[in-house]
């Protein structure tokens, strides 16, 4: 049982696929994701017959710009391309962000159009490139790069290695371009990013004449994190506070984005592999580590023990309710027991969720439906606890609701059923096996919601509404308790009465699920502390309700938080 399964059920990430387009096109998802498309039927895509476009770098009032010069000569040779790379290298050193982006776009086109034999390797300053024209059927390609050279043969101390899949289907007219750009400042942020770009390096990949997007066989870019003697090593001491994250540079928004890329890395590894479904400029950002391996293990045990204990005590709570006549006669207790049953269902489907993900498709679908339904039922019944509390504390007198408990039951169990049924009717494939770590498809998985929109609307959206309402109701409860203690009816406060007030407020907090709101404090600097509080308090919610129930039974003449005469006023 992983601790973050409990945390993940509340908030989820939304991931999209992105494509690499050429500079004169928009960078985004292609019209036909999953397809490698040709740019045209011309045998020399990108060139006008008889009047080719020679892309060079020009200056306009000191600013870099792309200029088109007509030429009737052959395409640029390797020597011409090297001169272009020298100019781009100077811009990397001294140019602005906009100048550098234009230079990168221009260089990409120049590299694609360069005339050469089967393979050409170029290196100028912080730029390392290799061009390759496949001969015969394309069976994939491996590229290796050091600080000063790119090659198709494995090299010692490679900084970057690339595996291109067979799905690219490159032919003799489709030049494969690899270009590694390294800025002079090898540590620090780049282009407004709040995170450091590892070794200030971007790796560019493209195929002449093809728009590559939505690959089924992913492109793998492996970056060495061990350092090479000239840069700061990303060693094990860093992994407690930093971790790598694969991103690409989006030319349209001029920002880094992880979309379409999966980060394959574990704590202690000296390399990270970026597995992406498109081609563009890729890099590795050093982001704050979510949590250390030791904390992960501890939180896993906390969640497993807490949920198991909650399940056991919730079952005992139901048995106590059945065997206690006074509890069965109290309306508030009847409302509480519905929440108890919802939590039992949630824990029953939560604890074996990892095992279910390894079972048959049919059983996994059942577990996904049941887990979604029980989570929604728990949230709705926590909201109904808040509504019931409102009737007891605010609308105290002259309350009559016909078949009150029946109507609550219809809402508490009916709304989740309607939501889940609609999802199944619209798209049953929205449920299935879901990896808890979206950046690693081989991570621990459960049977839950695959569709990110459904997940956000029906879990996060519902949770936020319930949490806001119940926080308001907790405030009403605190105000009511303070008001009662100041009235003459109860007289001066004493130690025992203060203790009872505290118990009452803690019980109400548990019933309303206020502790679920700790999820909002499990980010940034409060990540570790917030996750510990979240896992301890929420995995033990069932146990706390059991304690509340037992203490309520011990109250003389009334097992609920209010007198039975008040609770009965809502019943028919």
Coordinates of C-alpha atoms in Angstrom, one line a residue:
X1 CA 0.0 0.0 0.0
X2 CA 1.5 3.3 -1.0
X3 CA 0.9 6.3 1.2
X4 CA 0.3 8.6 -1.8
X5 CA -2.7 6.6 -3.0
X6 CA -4.8 8.3 -0.3
X7 CA -3.4 11.7 -1.2
X8 CA -3.8 11.0 -5.0
X9 CA -7.5 10.3 -4.7
X10 CA -8.1 14.0 -3.9
X11 CA -5.9 15.8 -6.4
X12 CA -4.7 14.5 -9.7
X13 CA -2.5 15.9 -12.5
X14 CA -3.8 16.4 -16.0
X15 CA -1.5 15.4 -18.8
X16 CA -1.6 16.1 -22.5
X17 CA 0.4 15.1 -25.5
X18 CA 2.4 17.7 -27.4
X19 CA 4.0 17.7 -30.8
X20 CA 7.1 19.2 -32.2
X21 CA 6.4 21.5 -35.2
X22 CA 8.7 23.5 -37.3
X23 CA 9.3 27.2 -36.6
X24 CA 6.8 28.4 -39.2
X25 CA 4.1 26.3 -37.6
X26 CA 2.4 26.4 -34.2
X27 CA 4.0 24.2 -31.5
X28 CA 1.3 22.0 -30.1
X29 CA -0.7 18.8 -30.6
X30 CA -0.9 17.9 -34.3
X31 CA -4.1 17.4 -36.2
X32 CA -3.5 13.7 -36.3
X33 CA -1.9 12.6 -33.0
X34 CA -0.1 9.3 -33.2
X35 CA 0.8 9.8 -36.9
X36 CA 4.1 10.7 -38.5
X37 CA 3.2 12.9 -41.4
X38 CA 5.2 14.1 -44.4
X39 CA 5.4 17.9 -45.0
X40 CA 4.7 17.5 -48.7
X41 CA 5.2 15.4 -51.7
X42 CA 8.3 17.3 -52.8
X43 CA 11.4 15.1 -52.7
X44 CA 13.2 18.1 -51.2
X45 CA 10.7 19.4 -48.6
X46 CA 11.3 22.9 -47.4
X47 CA 12.9 24.1 -50.6
X48 CA 11.5 25.9 -53.6
X49 CA 12.7 24.5 -56.9
X50 CA 14.6 27.1 -58.8
X51 CA 14.3 29.7 -56.0
X52 CA 15.3 28.1 -52.7
X53 CA 15.0 29.8 -49.3
X54 CA 18.5 30.3 -47.8
X55 CA 17.8 30.9 -44.1
X56 CA 20.5 33.1 -42.5
X57 CA 20.8 35.3 -39.4
X58 CA 20.4 39.0 -40.0
X59 CA 20.4 42.1 -37.8
X60 CA 17.8 44.8 -37.5
X61 CA 18.6 47.7 -35.2
X62 CA 20.9 45.4 -33.2
X63 CA 18.2 42.6 -32.9
X64 CA 18.5 39.2 -34.4
X65 CA 16.0 38.3 -37.1
X66 CA 15.4 35.7 -39.8
X67 CA 16.0 36.9 -43.3
X68 CA 15.3 35.2 -46.6
X69 CA 17.8 35.6 -49.3
X70 CA 17.1 34.3 -52.8
X71 CA 19.7 31.9 -54.2
X72 CA 19.9 29.6 -57.1
X73 CA 22.8 27.7 -55.8
X74 CA 22.8 24.3 -54.1
X75 CA 21.8 23.8 -50.5
X76 CA 24.3 24.9 -47.7
X77 CA 27.3 22.7 -47.3
X78 CA 28.8 21.6 -44.0
X79 CA 31.2 24.5 -44.0
X80 CA 28.3 26.9 -44.4
X81 CA 26.4 25.3 -41.6
X82 CA 29.5 25.5 -39.3
X83 CA 29.6 29.3 -39.9
X84 CA 25.9 29.5 -38.9
X85 CA 26.6 27.5 -35.8
X86 CA 29.4 30.0 -34.9
X87 CA 27.0 32.8 -35.1
X88 CA 24.4 31.0 -33.0
X89 CA 27.1 30.2 -30.4
X90 CA 27.9 33.9 -30.1
X91 CA 24.2 34.6 -29.6
X92 CA 24.0 31.9 -26.8
X93 CA 26.7 33.9 -25.1
X94 CA 25.5 37.4 -25.5
X95 CA 22.0 37.4 -27.0
X96 CA 18.7 38.0 -25.4
X97 CA 16.0 35.3 -24.9
X98 CA 14.2 36.4 -28.1
X99 CA 17.4 36.5 -30.1
X100 CA 18.3 33.0 -28.9
X101 CA 14.9 31.5 -29.7
X102 CA 15.1 32.9 -33.3
X103 CA 18.7 31.6 -33.6
X104 CA 17.6 28.1 -32.5
X105 CA 14.7 28.0 -35.0
X106 CA 16.9 29.2 -37.8
X107 CA 19.7 26.8 -37.0
X108 CA 17.2 23.9 -37.0
X109 CA 16.2 24.6 -40.5
X110 CA 19.8 25.2 -41.7
X111 CA 20.8 21.8 -40.2
X112 CA 17.9 20.1 -42.0
X113 CA 18.8 21.5 -45.4
X114 CA 22.6 20.9 -45.1
X115 CA 24.1 18.9 -48.0
X116 CA 26.3 16.1 -46.8
X117 CA 27.0 12.4 -47.3
X118 CA 25.6 9.7 -45.0
X119 CA 26.6 11.3 -41.6
X120 CA 28.1 14.6 -40.6
X121 CA 29.2 15.6 -37.1
X122 CA 29.7 19.2 -36.2
X123 CA 30.9 21.0 -33.0
X124 CA 31.3 24.7 -32.4
X125 CA 31.7 26.1 -28.8
X126 CA 28.5 25.1 -26.9
X127 CA 26.9 23.5 -29.9
X128 CA 27.2 19.8 -30.8
X129 CA 25.3 18.4 -33.7
X130 CA 25.1 15.3 -35.9
X131 CA 23.2 14.8 -39.2
X132 CA 22.3 11.4 -40.6
X133 CA 20.6 10.2 -43.7
X134 CA 19.3 6.6 -43.3
X135 CA 20.2 4.1 -45.9
X136 CA 17.6 1.4 -46.5
X137 CA 14.7 0.6 -44.2
X138 CA 14.9 2.6 -41.0
X139 CA 15.4 0.3 -37.9
X140 CA 15.9 3.0 -35.3
X141 CA 19.0 5.0 -34.4
X142 CA 21.2 5.5 -31.4
X143 CA 23.1 8.8 -30.9
X144 CA 25.7 9.6 -28.3
X145 CA 27.1 13.1 -27.4
X146 CA 29.9 14.4 -25.2
X147 CA 30.9 18.0 -24.6
X148 CA 32.7 18.3 -28.0
X149 CA 31.4 15.5 -30.2
X150 CA 28.2 13.7 -31.3
X151 CA 28.5 10.2 -32.8
X152 CA 26.5 7.1 -33.7
X153 CA 28.9 4.9 -31.8
X154 CA 28.8 4.6 -28.1
X155 CA 31.2 7.0 -26.5
X156 CA 32.9 6.9 -23.1
X157 CA 31.6 9.6 -20.6
X158 CA 28.6 10.5 -22.8
X159 CA 26.6 13.4 -21.5
X160 CA 23.5 12.5 -23.5
X161 CA 22.4 9.4 -25.4
X162 CA 19.3 9.2 -27.6
X163 CA 17.3 6.2 -28.9
X164 CA 15.1 7.0 -31.9
X165 CA 12.4 4.4 -32.6
X166 CA 11.7 2.6 -35.9
X167 CA 8.3 4.3 -36.0
X168 CA 10.0 7.5 -37.3
X169 CA 10.3 5.7 -40.6
X170 CA 13.0 8.0 -41.9
X171 CA 14.2 7.6 -45.5
X172 CA 17.2 8.9 -47.4
X173 CA 15.5 12.3 -48.0
X174 CA 14.7 12.6 -44.3
X175 CA 17.7 14.1 -42.6
X176 CA 17.8 13.2 -38.9
X177 CA 19.1 16.1 -36.8
X178 CA 20.5 16.0 -33.3
X179 CA 21.7 19.3 -31.8
X180 CA 22.8 19.8 -28.2
X181 CA 23.0 23.5 -27.0
X182 CA 24.9 24.4 -23.8
X183 CA 24.9 27.9 -22.5
X184 CA 28.1 29.3 -21.0
X185 CA 26.6 29.6 -17.5
X186 CA 26.2 25.9 -16.6
X187 CA 24.2 26.5 -13.4
X188 CA 21.2 28.7 -12.9
X189 CA 17.8 29.3 -14.3
X190 CA 17.1 30.0 -18.0
X191 CA 14.4 32.0 -19.7
X192 CA 12.4 32.9 -16.6
X193 CA 12.1 29.3 -15.2
X194 CA 11.9 29.1 -11.4
X195 CA 14.0 25.9 -11.6
X196 CA 17.5 25.3 -12.7
X197 CA 18.0 23.8 -16.1
X198 CA 20.5 21.0 -15.6
X199 CA 23.9 22.0 -17.0
X200 CA 22.1 24.7 -19.0
X201 CA 21.6 22.2 -21.8
X202 CA 18.9 21.6 -24.3
X203 CA 18.8 18.6 -26.7
X204 CA 17.1 19.2 -30.0
X205 CA 15.7 16.5 -32.3
X206 CA 13.9 16.7 -35.6
X207 CA 13.5 14.8 -38.9
X208 CA 13.5 16.8 -42.1
X209 CA 10.2 16.6 -44.0
X210 CA 8.2 15.1 -41.1
X211 CA 6.1 16.4 -38.3
X212 CA 6.6 13.9 -35.4
X213 CA 3.9 13.7 -32.8
X214 CA 2.0 11.1 -30.7
X215 CA 4.5 8.3 -31.1
X216 CA 3.6 4.9 -29.8
X217 CA 7.3 3.9 -29.7
X218 CA 8.7 6.7 -27.6
X219 CA 11.9 8.6 -28.1
X220 CA 14.3 8.1 -25.2
X221 CA 16.8 10.8 -24.2
X222 CA 19.1 9.7 -21.4
X223 CA 21.0 12.4 -19.6
X224 CA 24.0 11.6 -17.4
X225 CA 23.6 13.2 -13.9
X226 CA 26.9 12.2 -12.5
X227 CA 28.8 15.2 -13.9
X228 CA 31.9 15.2 -16.0
X229 CA 34.5 17.0 -13.9
X230 CA 33.6 20.5 -15.1
X231 CA 30.1 20.8 -13.7
X232 CA 28.4 20.2 -10.4
X233 CA 27.6 16.5 -9.9
X234 CA 24.1 15.5 -9.3
X235 CA 24.9 12.9 -6.7
X236 CA 23.0 11.2 -4.0
X237 CA 23.3 14.1 -1.6
X238 CA 21.2 16.2 -4.0
X239 CA 18.4 13.7 -4.2
X240 CA 17.1 14.6 -0.7
X241 CA 16.2 18.1 -1.9
X242 CA 16.2 18.0 -5.7
X243 CA 15.1 15.6 -8.4
X244 CA 15.2 15.8 -12.2
X245 CA 12.1 16.5 -14.3
X246 CA 11.9 16.1 -18.1
X247 CA 10.5 19.0 -20.0
X248 CA 10.5 20.4 -23.5
X249 CA 10.7 24.1 -24.6
X250 CA 7.5 25.3 -26.1
X251 CA 8.3 27.9 -28.8
X252 CA 4.8 29.2 -28.9
X253 CA 4.5 30.1 -25.2
X254 CA 8.3 30.3 -24.6
X255 CA 8.0 28.2 -21.5
X256 CA 9.1 24.7 -20.4
X257 CA 6.4 22.0 -20.3
X258 CA 6.5 18.3 -19.2
X259 CA 3.6 17.4 -21.4
X260 CA 4.1 14.4 -23.6
X261 CA 7.2 13.4 -21.7
X262 CA 7.7 10.8 -18.9
X263 CA 10.5 11.1 -16.4
X264 CA 12.2 7.7 -15.7
X265 CA 14.3 8.1 -12.7
X266 CA 14.6 6.8 -9.1
X267 CA 16.4 8.1 -6.1
X268 CA 20.1 7.5 -6.3
X269 CA 20.3 6.9 -10.0
X270 CA 23.1 8.7 -11.8
X271 CA 21.1 9.2 -15.0
X272 CA 17.6 10.2 -16.0
X273 CA 15.7 9.1 -19.1
X274 CA 13.2 11.3 -20.8
X275 CA 10.7 9.2 -22.7
X276 CA 8.7 11.5 -25.0
X277 CA 6.2 11.0 -27.8
X278 CA 7.3 13.9 -30.0
X279 CA 10.5 15.7 -31.2
X280 CA 11.6 19.2 -30.2
X281 CA 14.2 20.7 -27.8
X282 CA 14.3 18.8 -24.5
X283 CA 15.9 19.5 -21.1
X284 CA 16.0 18.4 -17.5
X285 CA 14.9 20.8 -14.8
X286 CA 16.0 20.3 -11.2
X287 CA 12.9 20.6 -9.1
X288 CA 12.3 20.3 -5.4
X289 CA 12.0 16.6 -4.3
X290 CA 8.6 15.7 -3.1
X291 CA 9.7 13.4 -0.4
X292 CA 12.6 11.2 0.5
X293 CA 12.6 7.4 0.1
X294 CA 12.6 6.9 3.9
X295 CA 9.6 9.1 4.3
X296 CA 7.8 7.3 1.5
X297 CA 8.3 4.0 3.3
X298 CA 7.2 5.4 6.7
X299 CA 4.1 7.0 5.2
X300 CA 3.2 3.7 3.4
X301 CA 3.1 1.9 6.7
X302 CA 1.2 4.7 8.4
X303 CA -1.5 4.5 5.7
X304 CA -1.8 0.8 5.7
X305 CA -2.0 0.5 9.5
X306 CA -4.3 3.5 9.8
X307 CA -6.8 2.4 7.1
X308 CA -6.8 -1.2 8.5
X309 CA -7.5 0.1 12.0
X310 CA -10.2 2.4 10.7
X311 CA -11.9 -0.4 8.9
X312 CA -11.9 -2.7 12.0
X313 CA -13.2 0.0 14.3
X314 CA -15.9 1.2 11.8
X315 CA -17.3 -2.4 11.7
X316 CA -17.3 -2.4 15.5
X317 CA -19.2 0.9 15.4
X318 CA -21.9 -0.6 13.2
X319 CA -22.3 -3.5 15.6
X320 CA -22.6 -1.2 18.6
X321 CA -25.2 0.8 16.8
X322 CA -27.2 -2.3 16.0
X323 CA -27.1 -3.6 19.6
X324 CA -27.8 -0.3 21.4
X325 CA -31.5 0.6 21.5
X326 CA -30.8 4.2 22.6
X327 CA -28.5 4.7 19.6
X328 CA -31.0 3.3 17.2
X329 CA -33.6 5.7 18.4
X330 CA -31.5 8.8 17.9
X331 CA -31.7 10.5 14.6
X332 CA -28.2 12.0 14.7
X333 CA -26.7 8.6 15.3
X334 CA -28.6 7.3 12.3
X335 CA -27.0 10.0 10.2
X336 CA -23.6 9.2 11.6
X337 CA -24.0 5.5 10.8
X338 CA -24.6 6.2 7.1
X339 CA -21.2 8.1 7.0
X340 CA -19.7 5.1 8.8
X341 CA -21.0 2.7 6.2
X342 CA -19.7 4.9 3.4
X343 CA -16.2 4.9 5.0
X344 CA -16.3 1.1 5.3
X345 CA -17.0 0.8 1.6
X346 CA -14.2 3.3 0.8
X347 CA -11.6 1.4 2.9
X348 CA -12.8 -2.0 1.6
X349 CA -12.1 -0.9 -2.0
X350 CA -9.1 1.2 -1.1
X351 CA -6.9 -1.3 0.7
X352 CA -6.9 -4.0 -2.1
X353 CA -6.8 -1.5 -4.9
X354 CA -3.2 -2.3 -5.9
X355 CA -3.9 -6.0 -6.1
X356 CA -7.0 -5.4 -8.2
X357 CA -5.0 -3.5 -10.8
X358 CA -3.1 -6.8 -11.6
X359 CA -6.3 -8.8 -12.0
X360 CA -8.7 -9.2 -15.0
X361 CA -10.2 -6.3 -16.9
X362 CA -13.7 -7.0 -15.6
X363 CA -12.7 -7.1 -12.0
X364 CA -10.6 -4.0 -12.4
X365 CA -13.6 -2.2 -13.9
X366 CA -15.8 -3.3 -10.9
X367 CA -13.1 -2.0 -8.4
X368 CA -12.8 1.3 -10.3
X369 CA -16.5 1.8 -10.2
X370 CA -16.8 0.9 -6.5
X371 CA -13.9 3.0 -5.4
X372 CA -15.3 6.0 -7.3
X373 CA -18.7 5.4 -5.9
X374 CA -17.6 4.9 -2.3
X375 CA -15.4 8.0 -2.4
X376 CA -18.3 10.2 -3.7
X377 CA -20.6 8.7 -1.1
X378 CA -18.2 9.5 1.7
X379 CA -17.9 13.1 0.5
X380 CA -21.6 13.6 0.1
X381 CA -22.4 12.1 3.5
X382 CA -19.8 14.4 5.1
X383 CA -21.7 17.3 3.5
X384 CA -25.0 15.9 4.8
X385 CA -23.4 15.8 8.3
X386 CA -22.8 19.5 7.9
X387 CA -26.4 20.1 6.8
X388 CA -27.7 18.1 9.7
X389 CA -25.5 20.2 12.0
X390 CA -26.9 23.3 10.5
X391 CA -30.5 22.2 11.4
X392 CA -29.4 21.4 15.0
X393 CA -27.5 24.6 15.7
X394 CA -29.2 27.3 13.6
X395 CA -32.7 26.1 12.8
X396 CA -33.2 24.7 16.3
X397 CA -37.0 25.1 16.8
X398 CA -40.1 24.4 14.8
X399 CA -38.3 22.1 12.3
X400 CA -40.4 19.5 10.6
X401 CA -39.1 17.6 7.5
X402 CA -41.2 14.7 6.3
X403 CA -39.3 11.5 6.0
X404 CA -36.1 13.4 6.8
X405 CA -33.7 10.4 7.0
X406 CA -35.1 8.9 3.8
X407 CA -34.5 12.1 1.9
X408 CA -30.9 12.3 3.2
X409 CA -30.4 8.7 2.2
X410 CA -31.6 9.4 -1.3
X411 CA -29.1 12.3 -1.6
X412 CA -26.2 10.5 0.1
X413 CA -26.4 7.3 -1.9
X414 CA -28.3 8.4 -4.9
X415 CA -26.1 11.3 -6.2
X416 CA -22.9 9.1 -6.3
X417 CA -24.9 6.4 -8.1
X418 CA -26.1 8.9 -10.7
X419 CA -22.6 10.4 -11.3
X420 CA -21.0 7.0 -11.7
X421 CA -23.8 5.8 -14.0
X422 CA -23.4 8.8 -16.2
X423 CA -19.7 8.2 -16.5
X424 CA -20.3 4.6 -17.5
X425 CA -23.0 5.4 -20.0
X426 CA -21.0 8.2 -21.7
X427 CA -17.6 6.4 -21.7
X428 CA -17.0 3.2 -19.8
X429 CA -13.4 3.3 -20.8
X430 CA -13.0 6.2 -18.4
X431 CA -12.3 3.5 -15.8
X432 CA -9.3 1.3 -15.9
X433 CA -5.7 0.8 -14.6
X434 CA -4.1 4.1 -13.6
X435 CA -0.5 4.5 -12.5
X436 CA -0.3 6.6 -9.4
X437 CA 2.9 8.3 -10.7
X438 CA 1.9 9.8 -14.0
X439 CA 5.5 10.3 -14.9
X440 CA 6.2 6.6 -14.6
X441 CA 3.8 4.2 -16.2
X442 CA 5.5 1.3 -14.5
X443 CA 4.8 2.6 -11.0
X444 CA 2.2 1.3 -8.6
X445 CA -1.3 1.3 -10.2
X446 CA -4.9 1.1 -9.0
X447 CA -8.2 0.6 -10.8
X448 CA -9.7 4.1 -10.9
X449 CA -10.6 6.9 -13.3
X450 CA -8.5 7.2 -16.5
X451 CA -10.2 10.3 -17.9
X452 CA -8.6 13.4 -16.3
X453 CA -11.6 15.6 -16.9
X454 CA -13.9 13.1 -15.1
X455 CA -11.4 12.8 -12.3
X456 CA -11.1 16.5 -11.7
X457 CA -14.8 17.3 -11.9
X458 CA -16.2 14.3 -10.0
X459 CA -13.6 14.1 -7.2
X460 CA -11.6 17.3 -6.9
X461 CA -14.6 19.5 -7.7
X462 CA -17.0 17.7 -5.4
X463 CA -14.4 17.7 -2.6
X464 CA -13.8 21.4 -2.9
X465 CA -17.5 22.2 -2.6
X466 CA -18.0 19.9 0.3
X467 CA -14.9 21.2 2.1
X468 CA -15.9 24.9 1.7
X469 CA -19.4 24.1 3.0
X470 CA -18.2 22.1 6.0
X471 CA -15.6 24.7 7.0
X472 CA -18.4 27.2 7.2
X473 CA -20.4 24.8 9.3
X474 CA -17.4 24.2 11.6
X475 CA -17.3 28.0 12.1
X476 CA -21.0 28.0 12.9
X477 CA -20.4 25.3 15.5
X478 CA -17.6 27.1 17.2
X479 CA -19.7 30.3 17.4
X480 CA -22.6 28.4 18.8
X481 CA -20.5 26.7 21.5
X482 CA -19.0 30.1 22.5
X483 CA -22.4 31.7 22.6
X484 CA -23.8 29.0 24.8
X485 CA -20.9 29.2 27.3
X486 CA -21.4 32.9 27.7
X487 CA -25.2 32.6 28.4
X488 CA -26.6 32.5 31.9
X489 CA -28.1 29.1 31.3
X490 CA -24.8 27.4 31.6
X491 CA -23.2 29.7 34.1
X492 CA -19.4 30.2 34.5
X493 CA -17.1 27.9 32.5
X494 CA -15.3 25.2 34.3
X495 CA -12.5 22.8 33.4
X496 CA -14.8 19.8 32.7
X497 CA -17.1 21.9 30.5
X498 CA -14.2 23.2 28.5
X499 CA -13.0 19.6 28.0
X500 CA -16.4 18.6 26.7
X501 CA -16.4 21.6 24.4
X502 CA -13.1 20.5 22.9
X503 CA -14.3 16.9 22.5
X504 CA -17.4 18.2 20.8
X505 CA -15.4 20.3 18.3
X506 CA -12.9 17.6 17.6
X507 CA -15.8 15.2 16.9
X508 CA -17.5 17.6 14.6
X509 CA -14.2 18.2 12.8
X510 CA -13.9 14.5 12.2
X511 CA -17.5 14.0 11.0
X512 CA -17.2 16.9 8.6
X513 CA -14.0 15.6 7.1
X514 CA -12.1 18.9 7.8
X515 CA -8.8 17.1 8.0
X516 CA -9.1 16.2 4.3
X517 CA -8.3 19.9 3.7
X518 CA -4.7 19.2 4.8
X519 CA -4.1 18.2 1.2
X520 CA -3.8 21.9 0.4
X521 CA -0.8 22.0 2.8
X522 CA 1.1 19.1 1.2
X523 CA 3.0 21.3 -1.4
X524 CA 6.0 23.5 -1.4
X525 CA 7.9 23.9 1.9
X526 CA 5.2 22.1 3.9
X527 CA 5.3 19.0 1.7
X528 CA 6.7 16.5 4.1
X529 CA 5.0 17.8 7.3
X530 CA 1.7 18.2 5.4
X531 CA 1.8 14.7 4.1
X532 CA 2.5 13.2 7.5
X533 CA -0.5 15.1 9.0
X534 CA -2.7 14.2 6.0
X535 CA -1.9 10.5 6.1
X536 CA -2.1 10.1 9.9
X537 CA -5.4 12.0 10.4
X538 CA -7.2 10.8 7.3
X539 CA -6.2 7.2 7.5
X540 CA -7.5 7.2 11.1
X541 CA -10.7 9.0 10.4
X542 CA -12.7 5.9 11.0
X543 CA -11.0 5.3 14.3
X544 CA -11.7 8.8 15.4
X545 CA -15.4 8.4 14.5
X546 CA -15.4 5.2 16.6
X547 CA -14.1 7.1 19.6
X548 CA -16.7 9.8 19.1
X549 CA -19.4 7.2 18.9
X550 CA -18.3 5.4 22.1
X551 CA -18.1 8.7 24.0
X552 CA -21.5 9.7 22.8
X553 CA -23.0 6.4 24.1
X554 CA -21.6 7.2 27.5
X555 CA -23.5 10.5 27.8
X556 CA -26.4 10.2 30.2
X557 CA -29.8 10.1 28.4
X558 CA -28.5 11.2 25.0
X559 CA -25.9 9.7 22.7
X560 CA -25.8 12.6 20.3
X561 CA -24.3 16.0 20.4
X562 CA -27.8 17.6 21.0
X563 CA -30.8 16.6 23.0
X564 CA -33.0 14.0 21.4
X565 CA -36.0 16.3 21.5
X566 CA -34.1 18.6 19.1
X567 CA -33.1 15.8 16.7
X568 CA -36.6 14.3 16.6
X569 CA -38.0 17.6 15.4
X570 CA -36.6 16.9 12.0
X571 CA -38.3 13.5 11.7
X572 CA -41.8 12.7 10.6

